[in-house]
């Protein structure tokens, strides 16, 4: 059996989850559901990244312990998962014992292999982003990531990253698909070609972290701590032979573009040092703006995934996130665009198609239609067109092209609507009820096919539709499954209620300031 291990980044617990976080998680969920349908054994994990100076400071400011603080925010990320209908197998917190154990073991591996040494570090430290910068990297007195900086000197363990410069370049050459998209890969390569310095991987200026084995004055650098979560979830070190582990051999890390560097440079270097093969893919996506601007609390434009799900349902949010922007590009999240896509595709094109076909069968065929004995040329063409469109959609997901995949699904829906409008089953009620039924059966069968392809993105609505067609529906994309020869259509409500834009205010969906 094919296996795949899909990971989201683990989320910082310094802010409540917003649409940007929801996006990475939804993308992974769609990828996971899609692969399950193709028959893969899927492991899918997400979680929270909870250590570091910033968290310690935020907890101090709030007058609570870091553990209480992280428990609170981590829960907001965990509770969002069922709200978004995420099918993860694991949720990892870096404060868990299983993770601390893995990190310490991994550290020792790096040390025993001779890649860690004790030195001293000075530089400008960006607290928010937990990273050091040299003087010439600062921009207007701030870090290149935009955070405030502070000059610090501390004893520190280093990782011999410089030893991996050539090995990494060779690795990318031998694995040309390692980093997606190519633009990000080129950035990584040119970054490395400027020269890799050894990396500071411990801190002594705060306590909220995993202590370094045999030197508890130091805590492990948050990125080494955080990246290792991918091994913790995969059972390391109990499951020590990762190189022969079918999930590890097929691990896909989905990440936002700003954290590619950590995943595509540091992470493979750490792994190589520990004798573990690097991940299979680092797949990177772009950034969401909100109503044309960067999301920020002070602007009051932080889009709240909880609110969208409550108002419009998780299917609608999932669909919009994947359809609105080509994967990899930046996108703009606006309520107008959301409503317009929802109404035109989910409510009108798809929802209406299902509603009118099912309602018609219930009203005019006693709720039941039989497989036609005669297939006319029009029917055969409709069926093969849908089939070809859907078949062409499969590789698009494997290329992370979620928006084009959905375009294909929408093309198939449009064909079904055209077929119905052209065949006009309602005009045959009194003249040719057999042909009328044949048309309806053909439509139901194609709705069934199309809906299976829509399922990874809108699982709740899709399962409702599949269930109405047959209680024995199968969530597979591999075979050319045929539905039963007699279809009984049960009671069916409205799938997607149309949204009246005049009733919704942008403020209804933004997070509180
Ligand atoms: N904790 C690190 C990841 C460690 S993984 C070993 C981190 N956390 S984060 O909470 O800041 O970001 C997590 C993910 O959310 C990233 O993939 C990031 O790109 C994504 N997003 C956060 N804001 C976003 C937008 N506005 N738009 C799209 N995604 C963005 O980085």
Short mmCIF file of C-alpha atoms and ligand atoms in Angstrom, two decimals:
data_model
loop_
_atom_site.label_atom_id
_atom_site.label_comp_id
_atom_site.label_asym_id
_atom_site.label_seq_id
_atom_site.Cartn_x
_atom_site.Cartn_y
_atom_site.Cartn_z
CA UNK A 1 0.00 0.00 0.00
CA UNK A 2 1.18 3.53 -0.75
CA UNK A 3 1.86 5.67 2.27
CA UNK A 4 2.10 9.40 2.78
CA UNK A 5 2.86 11.53 5.81
CA UNK A 6 1.49 15.07 5.62
CA UNK A 7 2.37 17.80 8.10
CA UNK A 8 1.28 21.35 8.81
CA UNK A 9 3.79 23.63 10.48
CA UNK A 10 3.18 23.71 14.21
CA UNK A 11 1.62 27.03 15.10
CA UNK A 12 3.07 29.63 17.45
CA UNK A 13 0.92 30.13 20.50
CA UNK A 14 1.43 33.89 20.65
CA UNK A 15 -1.78 34.78 18.83
CA UNK A 16 -5.20 33.33 18.19
CA UNK A 17 -5.61 31.35 14.99
CA UNK A 18 -6.62 33.38 11.94
CA UNK A 19 -7.41 32.65 8.30
CA UNK A 20 -3.71 32.31 7.40
CA UNK A 21 -3.27 29.45 9.89
CA UNK A 22 -6.56 27.90 8.84
CA UNK A 23 -5.31 27.94 5.26
CA UNK A 24 -2.21 25.79 5.82
CA UNK A 25 -4.28 23.32 7.80
CA UNK A 26 -7.09 23.13 5.23
CA UNK A 27 -4.64 22.64 2.36
CA UNK A 28 -3.11 19.69 4.22
CA UNK A 29 -6.52 18.27 5.03
CA UNK A 30 -7.60 18.35 1.39
CA UNK A 31 -4.33 16.73 0.37
CA UNK A 32 -4.83 14.07 3.07
CA UNK A 33 -8.46 13.30 2.17
CA UNK A 34 -7.56 13.17 -1.51
CA UNK A 35 -4.80 10.63 -0.89
CA UNK A 36 -7.04 8.52 1.33
CA UNK A 37 -9.47 8.39 -1.57
CA UNK A 38 -6.68 7.21 -3.83
CA UNK A 39 -6.08 4.36 -1.42
CA UNK A 40 -3.05 5.72 0.42
CA UNK A 41 -2.36 4.98 4.05
CA UNK A 42 -2.18 8.58 5.33
CA UNK A 43 -0.62 10.01 8.46
CA UNK A 44 -1.56 13.65 8.95
CA UNK A 45 -0.34 15.78 11.82
CA UNK A 46 -0.61 19.32 13.11
CA UNK A 47 0.04 20.99 16.45
CA UNK A 48 1.49 23.92 18.36
CA UNK A 49 4.99 25.35 18.82
CA UNK A 50 5.08 26.51 22.42
CA UNK A 51 8.57 27.37 23.63
CA UNK A 52 10.70 30.49 23.44
CA UNK A 53 11.40 33.84 24.96
CA UNK A 54 8.41 35.53 23.41
CA UNK A 55 5.96 33.06 24.93
CA UNK A 56 7.69 33.38 28.30
CA UNK A 57 7.35 37.19 28.09
CA UNK A 58 3.72 37.10 26.99
CA UNK A 59 2.89 34.78 29.88
CA UNK A 60 4.72 37.10 32.33
CA UNK A 61 2.80 40.08 30.97
CA UNK A 62 -0.46 38.21 31.42
CA UNK A 63 0.60 37.32 34.98
CA UNK A 64 0.31 33.56 34.40
CA UNK A 65 2.76 30.71 34.03
CA UNK A 66 3.98 29.88 30.53
CA UNK A 67 2.35 26.47 30.82
CA UNK A 68 -1.07 27.96 31.64
CA UNK A 69 -0.60 30.48 28.86
CA UNK A 70 0.31 27.87 26.24
CA UNK A 71 -2.45 25.51 27.39
CA UNK A 72 -4.93 28.27 26.72
CA UNK A 73 -3.77 29.26 23.23
CA UNK A 74 -2.91 25.75 22.10
CA UNK A 75 -6.50 24.83 22.87
CA UNK A 76 -7.75 27.50 20.47
CA UNK A 77 -5.76 25.84 17.68
CA UNK A 78 -6.86 22.36 18.67
CA UNK A 79 -10.52 23.33 18.97
CA UNK A 80 -10.43 24.92 15.53
CA UNK A 81 -9.72 21.53 13.94
CA UNK A 82 -13.18 19.97 14.31
CA UNK A 83 -14.71 23.34 13.41
CA UNK A 84 -12.80 23.28 10.10
CA UNK A 85 -13.53 19.55 9.77
CA UNK A 86 -9.86 18.57 9.77
CA UNK A 87 -9.05 14.85 9.63
CA UNK A 88 -5.68 14.92 11.40
CA UNK A 89 -4.34 11.79 13.07
CA UNK A 90 -2.22 13.57 15.63
CA UNK A 91 -1.94 16.91 17.38
CA UNK A 92 1.49 17.57 18.81
CA UNK A 93 2.44 20.12 21.43
CA UNK A 94 6.14 20.82 21.90
CA UNK A 95 5.56 20.95 25.68
CA UNK A 96 4.61 17.26 25.75
CA UNK A 97 6.94 14.73 27.36
CA UNK A 98 7.08 12.55 24.24
CA UNK A 99 8.45 15.50 22.31
CA UNK A 100 11.00 16.57 24.92
CA UNK A 101 12.34 13.05 24.90
CA UNK A 102 12.66 13.03 21.12
CA UNK A 103 14.39 16.40 21.04
CA UNK A 104 16.95 15.37 23.66
CA UNK A 105 17.62 12.12 21.88
CA UNK A 106 18.01 13.90 18.56
CA UNK A 107 20.37 16.43 20.16
CA UNK A 108 22.56 13.62 21.46
CA UNK A 109 22.64 12.06 18.01
CA UNK A 110 23.90 15.33 16.52
CA UNK A 111 26.41 15.72 19.33
CA UNK A 112 27.71 12.15 19.13
CA UNK A 113 28.15 12.58 15.39
CA UNK A 114 30.40 15.58 16.11
CA UNK A 115 28.15 18.30 14.74
CA UNK A 116 27.60 20.26 17.97
CA UNK A 117 30.24 22.35 19.80
CA UNK A 118 30.17 24.95 22.59
CA UNK A 119 31.05 28.55 21.71
CA UNK A 120 29.87 32.06 22.37
CA UNK A 121 27.35 34.08 20.50
CA UNK A 122 26.80 37.81 20.17
CA UNK A 123 24.44 39.58 17.90
CA UNK A 124 21.18 41.37 17.46
CA UNK A 125 18.38 39.14 18.69
CA UNK A 126 14.87 39.50 17.29
CA UNK A 127 12.71 38.37 20.19
CA UNK A 128 9.51 38.00 18.25
CA UNK A 129 11.04 35.81 15.60
CA UNK A 130 13.57 34.09 17.85
CA UNK A 131 16.50 34.75 15.54
CA UNK A 132 19.88 36.45 15.69
CA UNK A 133 21.04 38.94 13.06
CA UNK A 134 24.31 40.63 12.34
CA UNK A 135 24.63 44.42 12.29
CA UNK A 136 24.58 44.63 8.49
CA UNK A 137 21.38 42.58 8.28
CA UNK A 138 19.34 45.11 10.29
CA UNK A 139 16.91 47.34 8.45
CA UNK A 140 16.25 50.74 10.09
CA UNK A 141 17.29 49.34 13.45
CA UNK A 142 14.91 46.38 13.19
CA UNK A 143 15.46 42.80 12.17
CA UNK A 144 14.86 41.91 8.51
CA UNK A 145 11.74 40.10 9.78
CA UNK A 146 10.44 43.36 11.22
CA UNK A 147 10.92 42.59 14.94
CA UNK A 148 12.60 44.79 17.54
CA UNK A 149 16.17 43.74 18.30
CA UNK A 150 18.41 43.69 21.36
CA UNK A 151 22.22 43.19 21.43
CA UNK A 152 23.12 40.04 23.35
CA UNK A 153 26.13 37.85 24.10
CA UNK A 154 25.70 34.36 25.50
CA UNK A 155 27.53 31.05 25.72
CA UNK A 156 25.95 28.89 23.18
CA UNK A 157 26.07 25.55 21.43
CA UNK A 158 26.55 25.63 17.70
CA UNK A 159 25.51 23.27 14.98
CA UNK A 160 28.08 22.87 12.18
CA UNK A 161 25.75 24.05 9.47
CA UNK A 162 28.72 25.23 7.41
CA UNK A 163 29.67 21.59 6.85
CA UNK A 164 26.44 21.08 4.89
CA UNK A 165 26.73 23.71 2.23
CA UNK A 166 27.86 21.37 -0.56
CA UNK A 167 25.83 18.42 0.70
CA UNK A 168 22.64 20.48 0.56
CA UNK A 169 23.34 21.82 -2.92
CA UNK A 170 24.04 18.29 -4.10
CA UNK A 171 20.86 17.07 -2.44
CA UNK A 172 18.71 19.67 -4.23
CA UNK A 173 20.36 18.74 -7.51
CA UNK A 174 19.62 15.07 -6.99
CA UNK A 175 16.06 15.79 -5.81
CA UNK A 176 14.84 18.53 -8.13
CA UNK A 177 11.28 18.38 -6.74
CA UNK A 178 12.34 18.72 -3.11
CA UNK A 179 11.23 22.36 -2.82
CA UNK A 180 8.00 23.62 -4.39
CA UNK A 181 7.60 26.03 -6.12
CA UNK A 182 10.77 26.59 -8.14
CA UNK A 183 10.94 30.28 -7.21
CA UNK A 184 11.39 29.31 -3.54
CA UNK A 185 13.96 26.68 -4.46
CA UNK A 186 16.00 29.27 -6.33
CA UNK A 187 15.90 31.57 -3.30
CA UNK A 188 17.16 28.78 -1.08
CA UNK A 189 19.96 27.90 -3.46
CA UNK A 190 21.15 31.47 -3.79
CA UNK A 191 20.98 31.90 -0.02
CA UNK A 192 23.22 28.88 0.47
CA UNK A 193 25.61 29.99 -2.23
CA UNK A 194 26.31 33.13 -0.20
CA UNK A 195 27.83 30.84 2.41
CA UNK A 196 26.37 29.02 5.40
CA UNK A 197 27.54 29.96 8.88
CA UNK A 198 27.31 27.64 11.86
CA UNK A 199 24.00 27.95 13.64
CA UNK A 200 23.43 28.87 17.28
CA UNK A 201 21.19 26.13 18.65
CA UNK A 202 20.94 26.85 22.36
CA UNK A 203 19.99 29.81 24.54
CA UNK A 204 20.77 30.74 28.13
CA UNK A 205 18.80 33.99 28.37
CA UNK A 206 15.45 32.40 29.20
CA UNK A 207 14.11 29.15 30.66
CA UNK A 208 10.96 28.35 28.72
CA UNK A 209 12.29 25.60 26.51
CA UNK A 210 13.63 22.07 26.45
CA UNK A 211 16.83 21.87 28.47
CA UNK A 212 19.95 20.70 26.68
CA UNK A 213 21.04 17.18 27.72
CA UNK A 214 23.80 17.36 30.34
CA UNK A 215 23.81 21.18 30.40
CA UNK A 216 20.53 22.43 31.88
CA UNK A 217 21.65 26.09 31.81
CA UNK A 218 20.86 25.96 28.12
CA UNK A 219 17.53 25.48 26.38
CA UNK A 220 17.30 24.13 22.85
CA UNK A 221 16.82 26.74 20.10
CA UNK A 222 13.13 26.88 19.22
CA UNK A 223 13.54 25.97 15.57
CA UNK A 224 15.52 22.83 16.36
CA UNK A 225 12.87 22.01 18.96
CA UNK A 226 9.98 22.77 16.60
CA UNK A 227 11.25 21.00 13.48
CA UNK A 228 11.86 17.85 15.47
CA UNK A 229 8.10 17.57 16.03
CA UNK A 230 7.88 15.81 12.69
CA UNK A 231 10.01 12.99 14.06
CA UNK A 232 8.18 12.87 17.39
CA UNK A 233 4.89 12.32 15.59
CA UNK A 234 6.48 9.53 13.58
CA UNK A 235 7.45 7.67 16.74
CA UNK A 236 11.16 8.56 16.87
CA UNK A 237 13.29 7.43 18.69
CA UNK A 238 11.33 4.27 19.58
CA UNK A 239 10.82 3.91 15.88
CA UNK A 240 14.48 4.67 15.26
CA UNK A 241 14.97 3.40 11.72
CA UNK A 242 13.24 6.31 10.00
CA UNK A 243 15.12 5.65 6.76
CA UNK A 244 13.11 2.49 6.30
CA UNK A 245 9.88 3.91 7.62
CA UNK A 246 7.27 4.14 4.85
CA UNK A 247 5.79 7.35 6.25
CA UNK A 248 9.12 9.09 6.69
CA UNK A 249 10.13 8.12 3.15
CA UNK A 250 7.08 10.01 1.90
CA UNK A 251 6.81 12.99 4.19
CA UNK A 252 5.39 16.22 2.77
CA UNK A 253 5.91 19.33 4.89
CA UNK A 254 3.46 22.09 3.88
CA UNK A 255 4.69 25.51 4.96
CA UNK A 256 4.15 29.20 4.35
CA UNK A 257 6.77 30.85 2.15
CA UNK A 258 8.42 32.69 5.06
CA UNK A 259 9.49 29.47 6.77
CA UNK A 260 10.87 27.63 3.75
CA UNK A 261 14.42 28.45 4.79
CA UNK A 262 14.05 26.63 8.10
CA UNK A 263 12.51 23.59 6.46
CA UNK A 264 14.65 23.41 3.34
CA UNK A 265 18.07 24.26 4.83
CA UNK A 266 18.25 23.70 8.58
CA UNK A 267 15.98 20.70 8.72
CA UNK A 268 17.65 18.54 6.04
CA UNK A 269 21.05 19.50 7.51
CA UNK A 270 20.01 18.40 11.02
CA UNK A 271 18.62 15.19 9.62
CA UNK A 272 21.68 14.42 7.51
CA UNK A 273 23.83 15.01 10.59
CA UNK A 274 21.73 12.48 12.51
CA UNK A 275 21.92 9.98 9.65
CA UNK A 276 18.26 10.38 8.71
CA UNK A 277 17.17 11.03 5.12
CA UNK A 278 15.69 14.48 4.49
CA UNK A 279 11.95 14.85 3.88
CA UNK A 280 10.56 14.14 0.47
CA UNK A 281 8.95 17.52 -0.19
CA UNK A 282 8.81 21.03 1.21
CA UNK A 283 5.67 22.49 -0.31
CA UNK A 284 5.25 26.19 0.17
CA UNK A 285 2.25 28.48 -0.14
CA UNK A 286 1.79 32.23 -0.29
CA UNK A 287 0.32 34.72 2.13
CA UNK A 288 -3.19 35.95 2.66
CA UNK A 289 -3.90 39.63 2.93
CA UNK A 290 -7.17 40.75 4.41
CA UNK A 291 -9.29 43.22 2.44
CA UNK A 292 -6.08 44.25 0.65
CA UNK A 293 -3.87 44.73 3.71
CA UNK A 294 -1.63 42.72 5.99
CA UNK A 295 -3.75 41.22 8.76
CA UNK A 296 -3.13 42.99 12.03
CA UNK A 297 -4.91 43.37 15.31
CA UNK A 298 -4.52 47.13 15.29
CA UNK A 299 -6.10 47.48 11.85
CA UNK A 300 -8.95 45.27 13.05
CA UNK A 301 -8.84 43.24 9.84
CA UNK A 302 -7.91 39.83 11.23
CA UNK A 303 -10.18 37.31 9.53
CA UNK A 304 -11.53 34.85 12.07
CA UNK A 305 -11.99 31.27 10.82
CA UNK A 306 -14.30 30.45 13.73
CA UNK A 307 -16.71 33.17 12.65
CA UNK A 308 -16.70 32.16 8.98
CA UNK A 309 -17.46 28.55 9.90
CA UNK A 310 -20.25 29.58 12.24
CA UNK A 311 -21.88 31.87 9.69
CA UNK A 312 -21.37 29.97 6.45
CA UNK A 313 -20.14 26.47 7.38
CA UNK A 314 -16.68 24.95 7.15
CA UNK A 315 -17.23 23.63 3.61
CA UNK A 316 -17.72 27.16 2.33
CA UNK A 317 -14.56 28.46 3.99
CA UNK A 318 -12.50 25.49 2.81
CA UNK A 319 -13.77 25.90 -0.73
CA UNK A 320 -13.05 29.63 -0.83
CA UNK A 321 -9.54 29.26 0.58
CA UNK A 322 -8.55 26.74 -2.05
CA UNK A 323 -10.40 28.25 -5.00
CA UNK A 324 -9.59 31.92 -4.62
CA UNK A 325 -5.80 31.83 -5.08
CA UNK A 326 -3.51 29.67 -7.16
CA UNK A 327 -1.48 27.70 -4.63
CA UNK A 328 1.92 29.30 -4.04
CA UNK A 329 0.75 32.84 -4.85
CA UNK A 330 -0.34 35.49 -2.35
CA UNK A 331 -4.05 36.13 -2.09
CA UNK A 332 -6.55 38.63 -0.86
CA UNK A 333 -9.27 37.52 1.51
CA UNK A 334 -12.36 39.64 1.09
CA UNK A 335 -15.90 39.09 2.22
CA UNK A 336 -17.28 40.21 -1.16
CA UNK A 337 -15.20 37.65 -3.04
CA UNK A 338 -16.18 35.00 -0.51
CA UNK A 339 -19.90 35.67 -0.93
CA UNK A 340 -19.67 35.86 -4.67
CA UNK A 341 -17.90 32.51 -5.06
CA UNK A 342 -20.17 30.91 -2.50
CA UNK A 343 -23.31 32.05 -4.25
CA UNK A 344 -22.25 31.35 -7.79
CA UNK A 345 -20.66 27.93 -7.32
CA UNK A 346 -21.81 26.33 -4.08
CA UNK A 347 -25.36 27.69 -3.91
CA UNK A 348 -26.19 28.07 -7.61
CA UNK A 349 -24.15 25.78 -9.81
CA UNK A 350 -23.68 22.80 -7.49
CA UNK A 351 -26.33 23.16 -4.78
CA UNK A 352 -29.04 23.96 -7.25
CA UNK A 353 -28.10 21.14 -9.57
CA UNK A 354 -28.44 18.61 -6.76
CA UNK A 355 -31.60 20.18 -5.45
CA UNK A 356 -33.42 20.34 -8.72
CA UNK A 357 -32.47 16.84 -9.84
CA UNK A 358 -33.35 15.24 -6.50
CA UNK A 359 -36.55 17.27 -6.02
CA UNK A 360 -37.67 16.41 -9.54
CA UNK A 361 -37.14 12.70 -8.99
CA UNK A 362 -39.04 12.81 -5.72
CA UNK A 363 -41.90 14.72 -7.23
CA UNK A 364 -42.26 13.10 -10.63
CA UNK A 365 -40.71 9.65 -10.34
CA UNK A 366 -41.86 8.59 -6.86
CA UNK A 367 -38.30 9.13 -5.68
CA UNK A 368 -36.87 6.31 -7.77
CA UNK A 369 -35.02 5.99 -11.11
CA UNK A 370 -33.67 2.95 -12.96
CA UNK A 371 -30.49 2.55 -15.01
CA UNK A 372 -31.43 3.25 -18.64
CA UNK A 373 -31.51 0.38 -21.08
CA UNK A 374 -30.77 2.77 -23.93
CA UNK A 375 -27.94 5.25 -23.94
CA UNK A 376 -28.30 7.95 -26.57
CA UNK A 377 -25.36 9.70 -28.17
CA UNK A 378 -26.00 12.84 -26.10
CA UNK A 379 -25.88 10.84 -22.87
CA UNK A 380 -22.72 9.02 -23.87
CA UNK A 381 -21.01 12.30 -24.76
CA UNK A 382 -22.05 13.92 -21.49
CA UNK A 383 -20.80 10.92 -19.53
CA UNK A 384 -17.46 10.72 -21.27
CA UNK A 385 -16.89 14.48 -21.09
CA UNK A 386 -17.41 14.45 -17.33
CA UNK A 387 -15.18 11.43 -16.98
CA UNK A 388 -12.37 13.01 -18.97
CA UNK A 389 -12.54 16.28 -17.07
CA UNK A 390 -12.41 14.53 -13.72
CA UNK A 391 -9.60 12.27 -14.80
CA UNK A 392 -7.55 15.29 -15.80
CA UNK A 393 -8.15 16.76 -12.33
CA UNK A 394 -6.28 14.07 -10.40
CA UNK A 395 -2.72 15.08 -11.35
CA UNK A 396 -3.56 18.70 -10.52
CA UNK A 397 -3.83 17.92 -6.82
CA UNK A 398 -0.62 15.96 -7.01
CA UNK A 399 0.91 19.17 -8.39
CA UNK A 400 -0.66 21.18 -5.51
CA UNK A 401 -2.81 23.00 -8.04
CA UNK A 402 -5.91 23.12 -5.89
CA UNK A 403 -7.58 26.04 -7.66
CA UNK A 404 -7.25 24.43 -11.10
CA UNK A 405 -8.53 21.17 -9.65
CA UNK A 406 -11.64 22.98 -8.46
CA UNK A 407 -12.01 24.64 -11.85
CA UNK A 408 -12.22 21.16 -13.35
CA UNK A 409 -14.84 20.09 -10.84
CA UNK A 410 -16.78 23.24 -11.68
CA UNK A 411 -16.50 22.51 -15.41
CA UNK A 412 -18.04 19.10 -14.80
CA UNK A 413 -20.85 20.71 -12.78
CA UNK A 414 -21.47 23.16 -15.61
CA UNK A 415 -21.73 20.27 -18.07
CA UNK A 416 -24.35 18.60 -15.88
CA UNK A 417 -26.39 21.81 -15.70
CA UNK A 418 -26.13 22.23 -19.47
CA UNK A 419 -27.20 18.64 -20.04
CA UNK A 420 -30.24 19.11 -17.85
CA UNK A 421 -31.20 22.42 -19.47
CA UNK A 422 -30.77 20.95 -22.93
CA UNK A 423 -32.57 17.64 -22.30
CA UNK A 424 -35.42 19.35 -20.42
CA UNK A 425 -36.72 16.30 -18.53
CA UNK A 426 -39.70 18.38 -17.32
CA UNK A 427 -40.96 18.66 -20.91
CA UNK A 428 -41.21 14.86 -21.18
CA UNK A 429 -43.46 14.30 -18.16
CA UNK A 430 -46.54 13.43 -20.15
CA UNK A 431 -44.94 12.46 -23.47
CA UNK A 432 -42.03 10.13 -22.69
CA UNK A 433 -41.61 9.25 -19.05
CA UNK A 434 -39.06 6.51 -19.86
CA UNK A 435 -36.69 8.96 -21.55
CA UNK A 436 -37.33 11.43 -18.73
CA UNK A 437 -36.20 8.84 -16.19
CA UNK A 438 -33.16 7.92 -18.29
CA UNK A 439 -32.04 11.54 -18.29
CA UNK A 440 -32.49 11.80 -14.55
CA UNK A 441 -30.59 8.59 -13.85
CA UNK A 442 -27.75 9.78 -16.04
CA UNK A 443 -27.68 13.03 -14.13
CA UNK A 444 -27.67 11.32 -10.74
CA UNK A 445 -24.82 9.07 -11.78
CA UNK A 446 -22.72 12.01 -12.91
CA UNK A 447 -23.57 14.02 -9.79
CA UNK A 448 -22.30 11.05 -7.80
CA UNK A 449 -18.99 11.04 -9.71
CA UNK A 450 -18.50 14.78 -9.53
CA UNK A 451 -19.37 14.86 -5.84
CA UNK A 452 -16.66 12.36 -5.01
CA UNK A 453 -14.15 14.75 -6.56
CA UNK A 454 -15.61 17.63 -4.59
CA UNK A 455 -15.48 15.63 -1.36
CA UNK A 456 -11.90 16.45 -0.21
CA UNK A 457 -12.77 20.16 -0.25
CA UNK A 458 -16.41 20.16 0.91
CA UNK A 459 -16.69 16.90 2.86
CA UNK A 460 -19.90 17.68 4.76
CA UNK A 461 -22.04 18.65 1.77
CA UNK A 462 -20.48 15.95 -0.40
CA UNK A 463 -21.31 13.20 2.05
CA UNK A 464 -24.88 14.46 2.29
CA UNK A 465 -25.23 14.21 -1.48
CA UNK A 466 -23.54 10.82 -1.75
CA UNK A 467 -25.73 9.47 1.04
CA UNK A 468 -28.91 10.60 -0.68
CA UNK A 469 -27.83 8.76 -3.82
CA UNK A 470 -26.74 5.61 -2.06
CA UNK A 471 -26.15 4.76 1.59
CA UNK A 472 -23.34 2.51 0.34
CA UNK A 473 -21.25 5.28 -1.20
CA UNK A 474 -17.51 4.73 -1.33
CA UNK A 475 -14.93 7.43 -0.77
CA UNK A 476 -12.59 6.30 -3.51
CA UNK A 477 -11.28 7.79 -6.71
CA UNK A 478 -9.44 4.76 -7.97
CA UNK A 479 -12.10 2.69 -9.64
CA UNK A 480 -14.76 3.40 -12.17
CA UNK A 481 -17.41 2.56 -9.62
CA UNK A 482 -20.99 2.35 -10.90
CA UNK A 483 -23.93 3.16 -8.73
CA UNK A 484 -26.75 0.62 -8.27
CA UNK A 485 -29.25 0.03 -11.06
CA UNK A 486 -32.09 1.45 -9.00
CA UNK A 487 -31.64 4.72 -7.16
CA UNK A 488 -34.02 5.83 -4.44
CA UNK A 489 -33.74 9.46 -3.54
CA UNK A 490 -34.64 10.28 0.06
CA UNK A 491 -35.50 13.57 1.67
CA UNK A 492 -33.01 16.28 0.86
CA UNK A 493 -32.76 19.80 2.28
CA UNK A 494 -31.10 22.87 0.79
CA UNK A 495 -27.38 22.19 0.44
CA UNK A 496 -26.03 25.76 0.48
CA UNK A 497 -28.43 28.53 1.46
CA UNK A 498 -27.82 31.56 -0.74
CA UNK A 499 -26.18 34.48 1.09
CA UNK A 500 -27.76 37.91 0.84
CA UNK A 501 -24.74 40.27 0.89
CA UNK A 502 -26.82 43.11 2.30
CA UNK A 503 -27.34 41.11 5.48
CA UNK A 504 -23.65 40.55 6.20
CA UNK A 505 -21.27 43.15 7.53
CA UNK A 506 -17.48 42.78 7.26
CA UNK A 507 -17.32 43.32 11.01
CA UNK A 508 -19.37 40.16 11.61
CA UNK A 509 -16.48 38.04 10.41
CA UNK A 510 -13.41 39.89 11.75
CA UNK A 511 -11.72 38.94 15.00
CA UNK A 512 -12.25 41.39 17.86
CA UNK A 513 -9.49 43.98 18.10
N1 LIG B 1 6.01 27.94 14.64
C1 LIG B 1 6.46 28.21 13.32
C2 LIG B 1 6.48 26.94 12.49
C3 LIG B 1 7.28 25.82 13.02
S1 LIG B 1 7.15 24.40 12.04
C4 LIG B 1 8.32 23.38 12.58
C5 LIG B 1 5.55 29.24 12.64
N2 LIG B 1 4.34 29.41 13.17
S2 LIG B 1 3.26 30.46 12.66
O1 LIG B 1 2.13 30.30 13.54
O2 LIG B 1 3.83 31.78 12.60
O3 LIG B 1 2.89 30.11 11.21
C6 LIG B 1 2.40 28.85 10.88
C7 LIG B 1 1.87 28.80 9.48
O4 LIG B 1 0.81 29.74 9.29
C8 LIG B 1 2.92 29.13 8.43
O5 LIG B 1 2.85 28.18 7.38
C9 LIG B 1 2.52 30.48 7.94
O6 LIG B 1 2.88 30.70 6.63
C10 LIG B 1 1.01 30.42 8.09
N3 LIG B 1 0.49 31.77 8.10
C11 LIG B 1 0.48 32.67 9.13
N4 LIG B 1 -0.05 33.83 8.66
C12 LIG B 1 -0.36 33.71 7.35
C13 LIG B 1 -1.04 34.49 6.39
N5 LIG B 1 -1.44 35.72 6.64
N6 LIG B 1 -1.32 33.91 5.19
C14 LIG B 1 -1.02 32.60 4.92
N7 LIG B 1 -0.39 31.86 5.80
C15 LIG B 1 0.19 32.44 6.91
O7 LIG B 1 5.98 29.84 11.68
#
